[in-house]
GROMACS .gro file of C-alpha atoms in nm:
model
  313
    1THR     CA    1   0.638  -0.193   0.052
    2LEU     CA    2   0.681   0.085   0.309
    3THR     CA    3   0.972   0.246   0.126
    4GLU     CA    4   1.001   0.375  -0.228
    5GLY     CA    5   1.212   0.076  -0.331
    6ARG     CA    6   1.448   0.296  -0.528
    7PHE     CA    7   1.786   0.241  -0.370
    8GLY     CA    8   2.055   0.495  -0.451
    9VAL     CA    9   2.427   0.439  -0.398
   10THR     CA   10   2.555   0.676  -0.130
   11ASP     CA   11   2.903   0.538  -0.062
   12VAL     CA   12   3.158   0.303  -0.215
   13VAL     CA   13   3.434   0.165   0.006
   14ALA     CA   14   3.729   0.003  -0.172
   15LEU     CA   15   3.941  -0.236   0.031
   16ALA     CA   16   4.312  -0.303  -0.022
   17ASP     CA   17   4.440  -0.167  -0.356
   18ASN     CA   18   4.106  -0.147  -0.535
   19ASP     CA   19   3.936   0.175  -0.644
   20ASP     CA   20   3.573   0.284  -0.638
   21ARG     CA   21   3.517   0.256  -1.013
   22GLU     CA   22   3.647  -0.100  -1.021
   23ILE     CA   23   3.414  -0.193  -0.736
   24LEU     CA   24   3.117  -0.045  -0.920
   25ARG     CA   25   3.223  -0.199  -1.254
   26LEU     CA   26   3.226  -0.553  -1.118
   27ALA     CA   27   2.917  -0.508  -0.902
   28ALA     CA   28   2.715  -0.352  -1.186
   29ALA     CA   29   2.812  -0.629  -1.428
   30LEU     CA   30   2.678  -0.888  -1.186
   31GLU     CA   31   2.370  -0.694  -1.077
   32SER     CA   32   2.269  -0.618  -1.436
   33GLN     CA   33   2.125  -0.972  -1.435
   34SER     CA   34   1.899  -0.904  -1.136
   35GLU     CA   35   1.570  -0.716  -1.093
   36HIS     CA   36   1.620  -0.651  -0.722
   37PRO     CA   37   1.589  -0.283  -0.618
   38ILE     CA   38   1.943  -0.287  -0.477
   39ALA     CA   39   2.071  -0.428  -0.805
   40ARG     CA   40   1.894  -0.158  -1.005
   41GLY     CA   41   2.046   0.108  -0.778
   42ILE     CA   42   2.400  -0.019  -0.836
   43VAL     CA   43   2.352  -0.046  -1.213
   44GLN     CA   44   2.203   0.303  -1.226
   45ARG     CA   45   2.503   0.448  -1.041
   46ALA     CA   46   2.744   0.280  -1.283
   47LYS     CA   47   2.555   0.429  -1.577
   48GLU     CA   48   2.565   0.774  -1.419
   49LEU     CA   49   2.945   0.746  -1.399
   50SER     CA   50   2.966   0.611  -1.758
   51ILE     CA   51   3.113   0.285  -1.634
   52PRO     CA   52   3.075   0.015  -1.904
   53ILE     CA   53   2.870  -0.287  -1.798
   54GLU     CA   54   3.014  -0.611  -1.930
   55GLY     CA   55   2.853  -0.951  -1.959
   56VAL     CA   56   2.867  -1.230  -1.702
   57THR     CA   57   2.817  -1.606  -1.708
   58GLY     CA   58   2.671  -1.853  -1.461
   59PHE     CA   59   2.458  -1.599  -1.279
   60ARG     CA   60   2.277  -1.743  -0.979
   61ASN     CA   61   2.071  -1.582  -0.710
   62ILE     CA   62   2.123  -1.667  -0.342
   63THR     CA   63   1.778  -1.612  -0.199
   64GLY     CA   64   1.781  -1.330   0.051
   65GLN     CA   65   2.161  -1.310   0.057
   66GLY     CA   66   2.284  -1.181  -0.278
   67ALA     CA   67   2.403  -1.318  -0.611
   68LEU     CA   68   2.707  -1.482  -0.771
   69ALA     CA   69   2.836  -1.500  -1.130
   70ARG     CA   70   3.157  -1.538  -1.327
   71ILE     CA   71   3.336  -1.250  -1.494
   72GLY     CA   72   3.625  -1.387  -1.692
   73ASP     CA   73   3.799  -1.649  -1.479
   74ALA     CA   74   3.684  -1.507  -1.145
   75GLU     CA   75   3.373  -1.574  -0.942
   76ILE     CA   76   3.219  -1.243  -0.838
   77GLY     CA   77   2.963  -1.202  -0.565
   78VAL     CA   78   2.752  -0.915  -0.437
   79VAL     CA   79   2.626  -1.036  -0.101
   80GLY     CA   80   2.483  -0.923   0.229
   81PRO     CA   81   2.626  -0.960   0.580
   82THR     CA   82   2.436  -1.286   0.640
   83TYR     CA   83   2.624  -1.454   0.356
   84LEU     CA   84   2.957  -1.325   0.489
   85ALA     CA   85   2.880  -1.466   0.832
   86GLN     CA   86   2.789  -1.805   0.687
   87GLN     CA   87   3.115  -1.813   0.490
   88GLY     CA   88   3.319  -1.702   0.790
   89VAL     CA   89   3.434  -1.381   0.619
   90ASP     CA   90   3.503  -1.097   0.860
   91ILE     CA   91   3.547  -0.738   0.740
   92ASP     CA   92   3.699  -0.519   1.006
   93HIS     CA   93   3.681  -0.174   0.851
   94ALA     CA   94   3.586   0.139   1.043
   95ARG     CA   95   3.416   0.312   0.750
   96VAL     CA   96   3.204   0.007   0.666
   97ALA     CA   97   3.095  -0.017   1.029
   98GLY     CA   98   3.010   0.352   1.024
   99LEU     CA   99   2.788   0.314   0.718
  100THR     CA  100   2.597   0.030   0.880
  101SER     CA  101   2.537   0.240   1.190
  102GLN     CA  102   2.389   0.515   0.969
  103SER     CA  103   2.091   0.294   0.883
  104LYS     CA  104   2.218   0.227   0.533
  105THR     CA  105   2.196  -0.103   0.348
  106VAL     CA  106   2.549  -0.231   0.286
  107VAL     CA  107   2.637  -0.503   0.036
  108PHE     CA  108   2.982  -0.651  -0.018
  109LEU     CA  109   3.173  -0.732  -0.335
  110LEU     CA  110   3.365  -1.060  -0.334
  111ARG     CA  111   3.612  -1.202  -0.586
  112ASN     CA  112   3.678  -1.572  -0.544
  113GLY     CA  113   3.549  -1.544  -0.189
  114HIS     CA  114   3.773  -1.252  -0.090
  115PRO     CA  115   3.624  -0.908  -0.011
  116LEU     CA  116   3.712  -0.629  -0.252
  117GLY     CA  117   3.488  -0.356  -0.119
  118ALA     CA  118   3.147  -0.250   0.003
  119ILE     CA  119   2.864  -0.045  -0.143
  120ALA     CA  120   2.618   0.146   0.076
  121LEU     CA  121   2.269   0.227  -0.046
  122ALA     CA  122   1.979   0.415   0.108
  123ASP     CA  123   1.608   0.386   0.053
  124ILE     CA  124   1.345   0.646   0.141
  125VAL     CA  125   1.032   0.586   0.346
  126ARG     CA  126   0.726   0.668   0.139
  127PRO     CA  127   0.540   0.976   0.267
  128GLU     CA  128   0.212   0.788   0.221
  129SER     CA  129   0.339   0.510   0.451
  130ARG     CA  130   0.315   0.744   0.748
  131SER     CA  131  -0.052   0.824   0.687
  132ALA     CA  132  -0.127   0.458   0.616
  133ILE     CA  133   0.026   0.340   0.944
  134ALA     CA  134  -0.145   0.620   1.136
  135LYS     CA  135  -0.483   0.523   0.989
  136LEU     CA  136  -0.432   0.153   1.063
  137LYS     CA  137  -0.341   0.226   1.424
  138GLU     CA  138  -0.644   0.454   1.450
  139MET     CA  139  -0.849   0.151   1.342
  140GLY     CA  140  -0.700  -0.049   1.630
  141ILE     CA  141  -0.471  -0.258   1.410
  142GLN     CA  142  -0.119  -0.343   1.527
  143CYS     CA  143   0.145  -0.269   1.264
  144MET     CA  144   0.461  -0.479   1.234
  145MET     CA  145   0.738  -0.492   0.976
  146LEU     CA  146   0.904  -0.803   0.835
  147THR     CA  147   1.228  -0.731   0.649
  148GLY     CA  148   1.555  -0.881   0.539
  149ASP     CA  149   1.741  -0.557   0.613
  150ASN     CA  150   1.981  -0.533   0.904
  151ARG     CA  151   1.856  -0.440   1.249
  152THR     CA  152   1.986  -0.084   1.236
  153VAL     CA  153   1.799  -0.005   0.913
  154ALA     CA  154   1.487  -0.186   1.034
  155LYS     CA  155   1.485  -0.002   1.367
  156SER     CA  156   1.528   0.332   1.192
  157VAL     CA  157   1.225   0.269   0.968
  158ALA     CA  158   1.020   0.124   1.255
  159ASP     CA  159   1.091   0.427   1.473
  160GLU     CA  160   1.013   0.671   1.192
  161LEU     CA  161   0.675   0.507   1.128
  162SER     CA  162   0.598   0.434   1.497
  163LEU     CA  163   0.550   0.062   1.429
  164ASP     CA  164   0.444  -0.167   1.712
  165ASP     CA  165   0.711  -0.428   1.634
  166TYR     CA  166   0.958  -0.534   1.367
  167PHE     CA  167   1.154  -0.840   1.260
  168ALA     CA  168   1.490  -0.774   1.095
  169GLU     CA  169   1.740  -0.988   0.901
  170VAL     CA  170   1.467  -1.239   0.816
  171LEU     CA  171   1.554  -1.468   0.526
  172PRO     CA  172   1.278  -1.532   0.268
  173ALA     CA  173   1.250  -1.894   0.378
  174ASP     CA  174   1.187  -1.780   0.736
  175LYS     CA  175   0.921  -1.516   0.667
  176ALA     CA  176   0.638  -1.768   0.678
  177ASP     CA  177   0.767  -1.893   1.015
  178LYS     CA  178   0.754  -1.538   1.152
  179ILE     CA  179   0.393  -1.508   1.036
  180ARG     CA  180   0.308  -1.830   1.221
  181GLU     CA  181   0.492  -1.698   1.526
  182VAL     CA  182   0.272  -1.387   1.533
  183LYS     CA  183  -0.041  -1.597   1.475
  184ALA     CA  184   0.059  -1.811   1.773
  185ARG     CA  185   0.007  -1.500   1.990
  186GLY     CA  186  -0.362  -1.531   1.914
  187LEU     CA  187  -0.363  -1.254   1.654
  188THR     CA  188  -0.529  -1.250   1.314
  189VAL     CA  189  -0.254  -1.163   1.067
  190ALA     CA  190  -0.274  -0.977   0.736
  191MET     CA  191   0.049  -0.975   0.536
  192VAL     CA  192   0.126  -0.714   0.271
  193GLY     CA  193   0.399  -0.795   0.020
  194ASP     CA  194   0.510  -0.739  -0.337
  195GLY     CA  195   0.804  -0.970  -0.407
  196VAL     CA  196   0.883  -1.334  -0.479
  197ASN     CA  197   1.032  -1.359  -0.131
  198ASP     CA  198   0.696  -1.260   0.022
  199ALA     CA  199   0.492  -1.539  -0.140
  200PRO     CA  200   0.529  -1.803   0.139
  201ALA     CA  201   0.440  -1.544   0.404
  202LEU     CA  202   0.136  -1.431   0.205
  203VAL     CA  203   0.012  -1.790   0.196
  204ALA     CA  204   0.081  -1.845   0.568
  205SER     CA  205  -0.112  -1.535   0.676
  206ASP     CA  206  -0.485  -1.518   0.743
  207LEU     CA  207  -0.514  -1.250   0.475
  208GLY     CA  208  -0.253  -1.208   0.203
  209ILE     CA  209  -0.248  -0.866   0.035
  210ALA     CA  210  -0.030  -0.820  -0.273
  211VAL     CA  211   0.062  -0.488  -0.427
  212GLY     CA  212  -0.047  -0.478  -0.791
  213ALA     CA  213   0.296  -0.371  -0.915
  214GLY     CA  214   0.455  -0.671  -0.742
  215THR     CA  215   0.572  -0.999  -0.890
  216ASN     CA  216   0.334  -1.253  -1.043
  217VAL     CA  217   0.426  -1.505  -0.773
  218ALA     CA  218   0.321  -1.267  -0.496
  219ILE     CA  219  -0.002  -1.179  -0.677
  220GLU     CA  220  -0.091  -1.547  -0.728
  221SER     CA  221  -0.027  -1.618  -0.359
  222ALA     CA  222  -0.244  -1.335  -0.226
  223ASP     CA  223  -0.611  -1.318  -0.131
  224VAL     CA  224  -0.639  -0.950  -0.224
  225VAL     CA  225  -0.451  -0.759  -0.494
  226LEU     CA  226  -0.418  -0.381  -0.472
  227VAL     CA  227  -0.415  -0.215  -0.813
  228ARG     CA  228  -0.201   0.078  -0.695
  229SER     CA  229   0.135   0.053  -0.523
  230ASP     CA  230   0.012   0.267  -0.237
  231PRO     CA  231   0.020   0.144   0.126
  232ARG     CA  232  -0.275   0.371   0.206
  233ASP     CA  233  -0.492   0.133   0.006
  234VAL     CA  234  -0.435  -0.131   0.276
  235ALA     CA  235  -0.617   0.085   0.530
  236ALA     CA  236  -0.879   0.168   0.267
  237ILE     CA  237  -0.956  -0.196   0.183
  238LEU     CA  238  -0.973  -0.297   0.549
  239GLY     CA  239  -1.207  -0.007   0.621
  240LEU     CA  240  -1.426  -0.108   0.326
  241SER     CA  241  -1.430  -0.469   0.448
  242ARG     CA  242  -1.549  -0.360   0.791
  243ALA     CA  243  -1.820  -0.142   0.637
  244THR     CA  244  -1.935  -0.432   0.418
  245TYR     CA  245  -1.956  -0.664   0.718
  246ARG     CA  246  -2.162  -0.407   0.910
  247LYS     CA  247  -2.404  -0.375   0.618
  248MET     CA  248  -2.437  -0.752   0.598
  249VAL     CA  249  -2.524  -0.778   0.969
  250GLN     CA  250  -2.770  -0.488   0.944
  251ASN     CA  251  -2.950  -0.649   0.650
  252LEU     CA  252  -2.966  -0.988   0.819
  253TRP     CA  253  -3.117  -0.838   1.134
  254TRP     CA  254  -3.364  -0.630   0.932
  255ALA     CA  255  -3.474  -0.924   0.717
  256THR     CA  256  -3.512  -1.151   1.018
  257GLY     CA  257  -3.708  -0.898   1.223
  258TYR     CA  258  -3.926  -0.788   0.934
  259ASN     CA  259  -4.019  -1.143   0.834
  260THR     CA  260  -4.080  -1.245   1.196
  261VAL     CA  261  -4.357  -0.984   1.208
  262ALA     CA  262  -4.479  -0.982   0.848
  263ILE     CA  263  -4.512  -1.355   0.779
  264PRO     CA  264  -4.759  -1.420   1.065
  265LEU     CA  265  -4.962  -1.120   0.948
  266ALA     CA  266  -4.965  -1.246   0.591
  267ALA     CA  267  -5.066  -1.594   0.713
  268GLY     CA  268  -5.376  -1.448   0.879
  269LEU     CA  269  -5.285  -1.529   1.238
  270THR     CA  270  -5.438  -1.198   1.346
  271ALA     CA  271  -5.763  -1.243   1.151
  272GLY     CA  272  -5.943  -1.347   1.471
  273LEU     CA  273  -5.864  -1.004   1.609
  274GLY     CA  274  -6.022  -0.841   1.309
  275PHE     CA  275  -5.690  -0.750   1.149
  276PHE     CA  276  -5.578  -0.902   0.824
  277LEU     CA  277  -5.378  -0.810   0.515
  278SER     CA  278  -5.518  -0.822   0.166
  279PRO     CA  279  -5.300  -0.997  -0.097
  280ALA     CA  280  -5.225  -0.662  -0.260
  281VAL     CA  281  -5.102  -0.506   0.065
  282GLY     CA  282  -4.900  -0.820   0.144
  283ALA     CA  283  -4.731  -0.797  -0.195
  284VAL     CA  284  -4.640  -0.434  -0.128
  285PHE     CA  285  -4.491  -0.520   0.212
  286MET     CA  286  -4.294  -0.807   0.059
  287ALA     CA  287  -4.151  -0.578  -0.208
  288ALA     CA  288  -4.074  -0.314   0.056
  289SER     CA  289  -3.860  -0.564   0.248
  290THR     CA  290  -3.645  -0.628  -0.056
  291VAL     CA  291  -3.621  -0.260  -0.147
  292ILE     CA  292  -3.512  -0.157   0.203
  293VAL     CA  293  -3.233  -0.419   0.206
  294ALA     CA  294  -3.119  -0.312  -0.141
  295VAL     CA  295  -3.118   0.058  -0.049
  296ASN     CA  296  -2.919  -0.010   0.268
  297ALA     CA  297  -2.665  -0.208   0.067
  298LYS     CA  298  -2.649   0.074  -0.187
  299LEU     CA  299  -2.543   0.312   0.090
  300LEU     CA  300  -2.218   0.114   0.100
  301GLU     CA  301  -2.107   0.327  -0.195
  302ARG     CA  302  -2.045   0.610   0.050
  303SER     CA  303  -1.790   0.392   0.230
  304THR     CA  304  -1.635   0.304  -0.106
  305ASN     CA  305  -1.595   0.671  -0.193
  306ARG     CA  306  -1.440   0.745   0.147
  307ALA     CA  307  -1.198   0.456   0.105
  308ASP     CA  308  -1.099   0.571  -0.242
  309SER     CA  309  -1.038   0.928  -0.127
  310PHE     CA  310  -0.850   0.836   0.192
  311GLY     CA  311  -0.523   1.024   0.212
  312ARG     CA  312  -0.549   1.157  -0.145
  313ALA     CA  313  -0.691   1.502  -0.079
   0.00000   0.00000   0.00000
């Protein structure tokens, strides 16, 4: 959501006697069955190098950890470090460690459970994310990031955007728990997401905001759907919500105060003092009350225009 979501392959590390093209060939064959941004990045790199992408069988996704499938007689996997740790696979390779320390996302290629190599990818923080976070903080809203990326990548993004806090290496099944953890601090939580993995967290939050270009599951789970895939719209919609609430309070106070004075006058309570309203004048005052409330509500359009133009000059 904060990044462009267009991962590009920056490095390929072949282990043992394998070569880079073989690593990409197997990884691209598997990832051609997935719609994940990392998968698209690997497939795109294979196409750029004119590496043929063959078919696979038995494809299955491991939520938040990677994917597995069969190519020929071998089971091939493209997985993250969490999966390796769960399987007890340790890769002691200086170059792989160096890529991880560079804030890159590293996935590993396995064949029958044995590591063949690693692929490093990098994503880019959206320029509009900076202005969106700055605006939200200006509004007094704490900004936190919830991601499945490793801590090094998460910290790099959090530092670049000056986030108040971040949670890294969070599995999809645990995202909702993190939302509840933040709510337990006494905070009202709005969650912004665009993927299937974000759906439980969107439901668990006080306000779920889905990006319009996201998955159907995320959209169905959200309270608000943003038409554009632009994080600045989050600040815009929250600003518009605050303006709407202010208008509602203003109109309630006006209607209450106006009627507190006008109804006794219309009822003739001041007739003994020689002051009374004719039916015609009373009708005018009654209409004026409605018109004033309507005009005040109409002024909300100015807030709508400001929200729509935020950050787009």
